[in-house]
DNA sequence: ATGGTTGCTTAGCAA
C-alpha cells in the first residue's frame, strides 16, 4: 500500500497540479488538507476519472480535509466528535484495507499568545483525547496531514529564528510530542535521520530556492502499521514549477 | 529591512 498526504492550499487553485501528480504517482490513498471550498464545489469527477473515490469534510473559504482512495472506504468519521461546538473542518478518517486512516489539518496558530494559538493548543489536546477515547494503539492506524509543527531542531532551517513562531514554539512541540507519545511513530524518521528535509516553504522571500523550510507535514502510524513501513519520503519536486502549493507531499509505502 | 507571496473574496483575513 502507498499512502500520501498533501496540503494542497486550495483544491480549486491546485487541481491542475494534483490530478497529474496522482496520475504519475498513483498512491492508493491521498489525504488532502486546506481544500478551501465547500463540498459541492469539490472536483469529485476528476478524481473519479482516475479511479479515486473521495470523502471530504469541508467548509467555505477555509480549512477542509479529504481522503481520496482507490480502495473502498468504510466507517467514515468527520471531526473530533467530542461535543465541542467547532465549525472548522480539520479532521476526516476512514478505514481502508483494515487500516484507520486520518487526514488532519492542525490549526496554524497565527502568532504565539493569540486566541488562535490557544485554539491550536486546545485542538491538539482534543486530538489526543479523540485517540484515547476511540482508538487502540495496538491496531493499525495512520494519522496523516499538516500538523503545523516541526518536531525537532533538525526539521527547521533556522531553529533559533523559528523558536518564537507557532510552527516551532516549545508549547507546540510539546503538544505534538503528546500526540506522538499516545503510541505513534514518525514514519519519516524511521528511514531518515539527517537534518534538512522539509515539507513546507513560505511563498515569501524566495524561501524555497533558498532552502528555508520546515518539516511540518507528517505521517504518524501505530506500531503494528509502522512495522510494515518500508519507505517514507517527501516529494520536493512537487513544490517546483508553476503555481505550486506551499507544501510538498509526504509519502509512505507498506509491505 | 516590520518587507515579502498566495488564495479567497472583493479590502481584509489567513497562511
CSV table of N, CA and C (backbone and C1' of nucleotides) in Angstrom, one decimal, chain A residues 10 12 14 60-61 108 116 203-204 243, chain B residues 3-9 13-15:
chain,number,residue,atom,x,y,z
A,10,UNK,N,-5.9,25.0,-1.3
A,10,UNK,CA,-7.0,25.3,-2.3
A,10,UNK,C,-7.0,24.2,-3.4
A,12,UNK,N,-9.3,24.0,-5.7
A,12,UNK,CA,-9.6,24.5,-7.0
A,12,UNK,C,-8.4,25.2,-7.6
A,14,UNK,N,-5.5,24.2,-7.2
A,14,UNK,CA,-4.4,23.2,-7.4
A,14,UNK,C,-4.8,22.0,-8.2
A,60,UNK,N,-16.7,26.6,3.6
A,60,UNK,CA,-16.4,27.7,2.7
A,60,UNK,C,-15.1,28.4,3.1
A,61,UNK,N,-14.3,28.7,2.1
A,61,UNK,CA,-13.1,29.6,2.2
A,61,UNK,C,-11.9,29.0,3.0
A,108,UNK,N,-2.9,26.5,12.4
A,108,UNK,CA,-1.6,27.2,12.3
A,108,UNK,C,-1.3,27.9,13.6
A,116,UNK,N,-5.8,32.4,18.5
A,116,UNK,CA,-5.6,31.3,17.5
A,116,UNK,C,-4.6,30.3,18.0
A,203,UNK,N,5.8,31.0,0.7
A,203,UNK,CA,5.8,31.6,-0.6
A,203,UNK,C,6.7,32.9,-0.7
A,204,UNK,N,6.8,33.5,0.5
A,204,UNK,CA,7.5,34.8,0.5
A,204,UNK,C,9.0,34.6,0.6
A,243,UNK,N,2.7,27.6,-10.2
A,243,UNK,CA,1.6,27.5,-9.3
A,243,UNK,C,1.6,26.3,-8.3
B,3,DG,P,6.1,47.2,6.6
B,3,DG,O5',7.1,46.6,5.5
B,3,DG,C5',6.7,45.6,4.6
B,3,DG,C4',7.8,45.4,3.6
B,3,DG,C3',7.5,44.2,2.6
B,3,DG,O3',8.2,44.5,1.4
B,3,DG,C1',9.4,43.7,4.0
B,4,DG,P,7.5,44.6,0.0
B,4,DG,O5',7.5,43.2,-0.6
B,4,DG,C5',8.7,42.5,-0.9
B,4,DG,C4',8.6,41.1,-0.6
B,4,DG,C3',7.4,40.4,-1.2
B,4,DG,O3',7.7,39.9,-2.5
B,4,DG,C1',7.7,39.8,1.1
B,5,DT,P,6.6,39.6,-3.5
B,5,DT,O5',5.9,38.3,-3.0
B,5,DT,C5',6.6,37.1,-3.0
B,5,DT,C4',5.6,35.9,-2.9
B,5,DT,C3',4.4,36.0,-3.9
B,5,DT,O3',4.3,34.6,-4.4
B,5,DT,C1',3.6,35.9,-1.7
B,6,DT,P,3.4,34.4,-5.7
B,6,DT,O5',2.1,33.7,-5.2
B,6,DT,C5',2.1,32.5,-4.6
B,6,DT,C4',0.8,32.3,-3.8
B,6,DT,C3',-0.4,32.4,-4.6
B,6,DT,O3',-0.9,31.1,-4.9
B,6,DT,C1',-0.6,33.3,-2.4
B,7,DG,P,-2.2,30.9,-5.8
B,7,DG,O5',-3.4,31.0,-4.7
B,7,DG,C5',-3.6,30.0,-3.8
B,7,DG,C4',-4.9,30.3,-3.0
B,7,DG,C3',-6.1,30.7,-3.9
B,7,DG,O3',-7.2,29.9,-3.5
B,7,DG,C1',-5.8,32.3,-2.2
B,8,DC,P,-8.5,30.0,-4.3
B,8,DC,O5',-9.5,30.8,-3.3
B,8,DC,C5',-9.7,30.2,-2.0
B,8,DC,C4',-10.5,31.2,-1.2
B,8,DC,C3',-11.8,31.7,-1.9
B,8,DC,O3',-12.8,31.8,-0.9
B,8,DC,C1',-10.5,33.5,-1.3
B,9,DT,P,-14.3,32.1,-1.4
B,9,DT,O5',-14.4,33.7,-1.3
B,9,DT,C5',-14.4,34.3,0.0
B,9,DT,C4',-14.2,35.8,0.0
B,9,DT,C3',-15.4,36.6,-0.7
B,9,DT,O3',-15.6,37.7,0.1
B,9,DT,C1',-13.3,37.2,-1.7
B,13,DC,P,-8.7,42.4,8.6
B,13,DC,O5',-8.7,40.8,8.6
B,13,DC,C5',-10.0,40.1,8.4
B,13,DC,C4',-9.7,38.7,8.0
B,13,DC,C3',-8.7,38.0,8.9
B,13,DC,O3',-9.2,36.7,9.2
B,13,DC,C1',-8.1,37.8,6.6
B,14,DA,P,-8.5,35.9,10.5
B,14,DA,O5',-7.7,34.8,9.7
B,14,DA,C5',-8.4,33.9,8.9
B,14,DA,C4',-7.3,33.1,8.1
B,14,DA,C3',-6.2,32.5,8.9
B,14,DA,O3',-6.2,31.1,8.8
B,14,DA,C1',-5.4,33.6,6.9
B,15,DA,P,-5.2,30.2,9.6
B,15,DA,O5',-4.0,30.0,8.6
B,15,DA,C5',-4.3,29.5,7.3
B,15,DA,C4',-3.1,29.6,6.4
B,15,DA,C3',-1.7,29.1,7.0
B,15,DA,O3',-1.2,28.2,6.2
B,15,DA,C1',-1.5,31.2,6.0
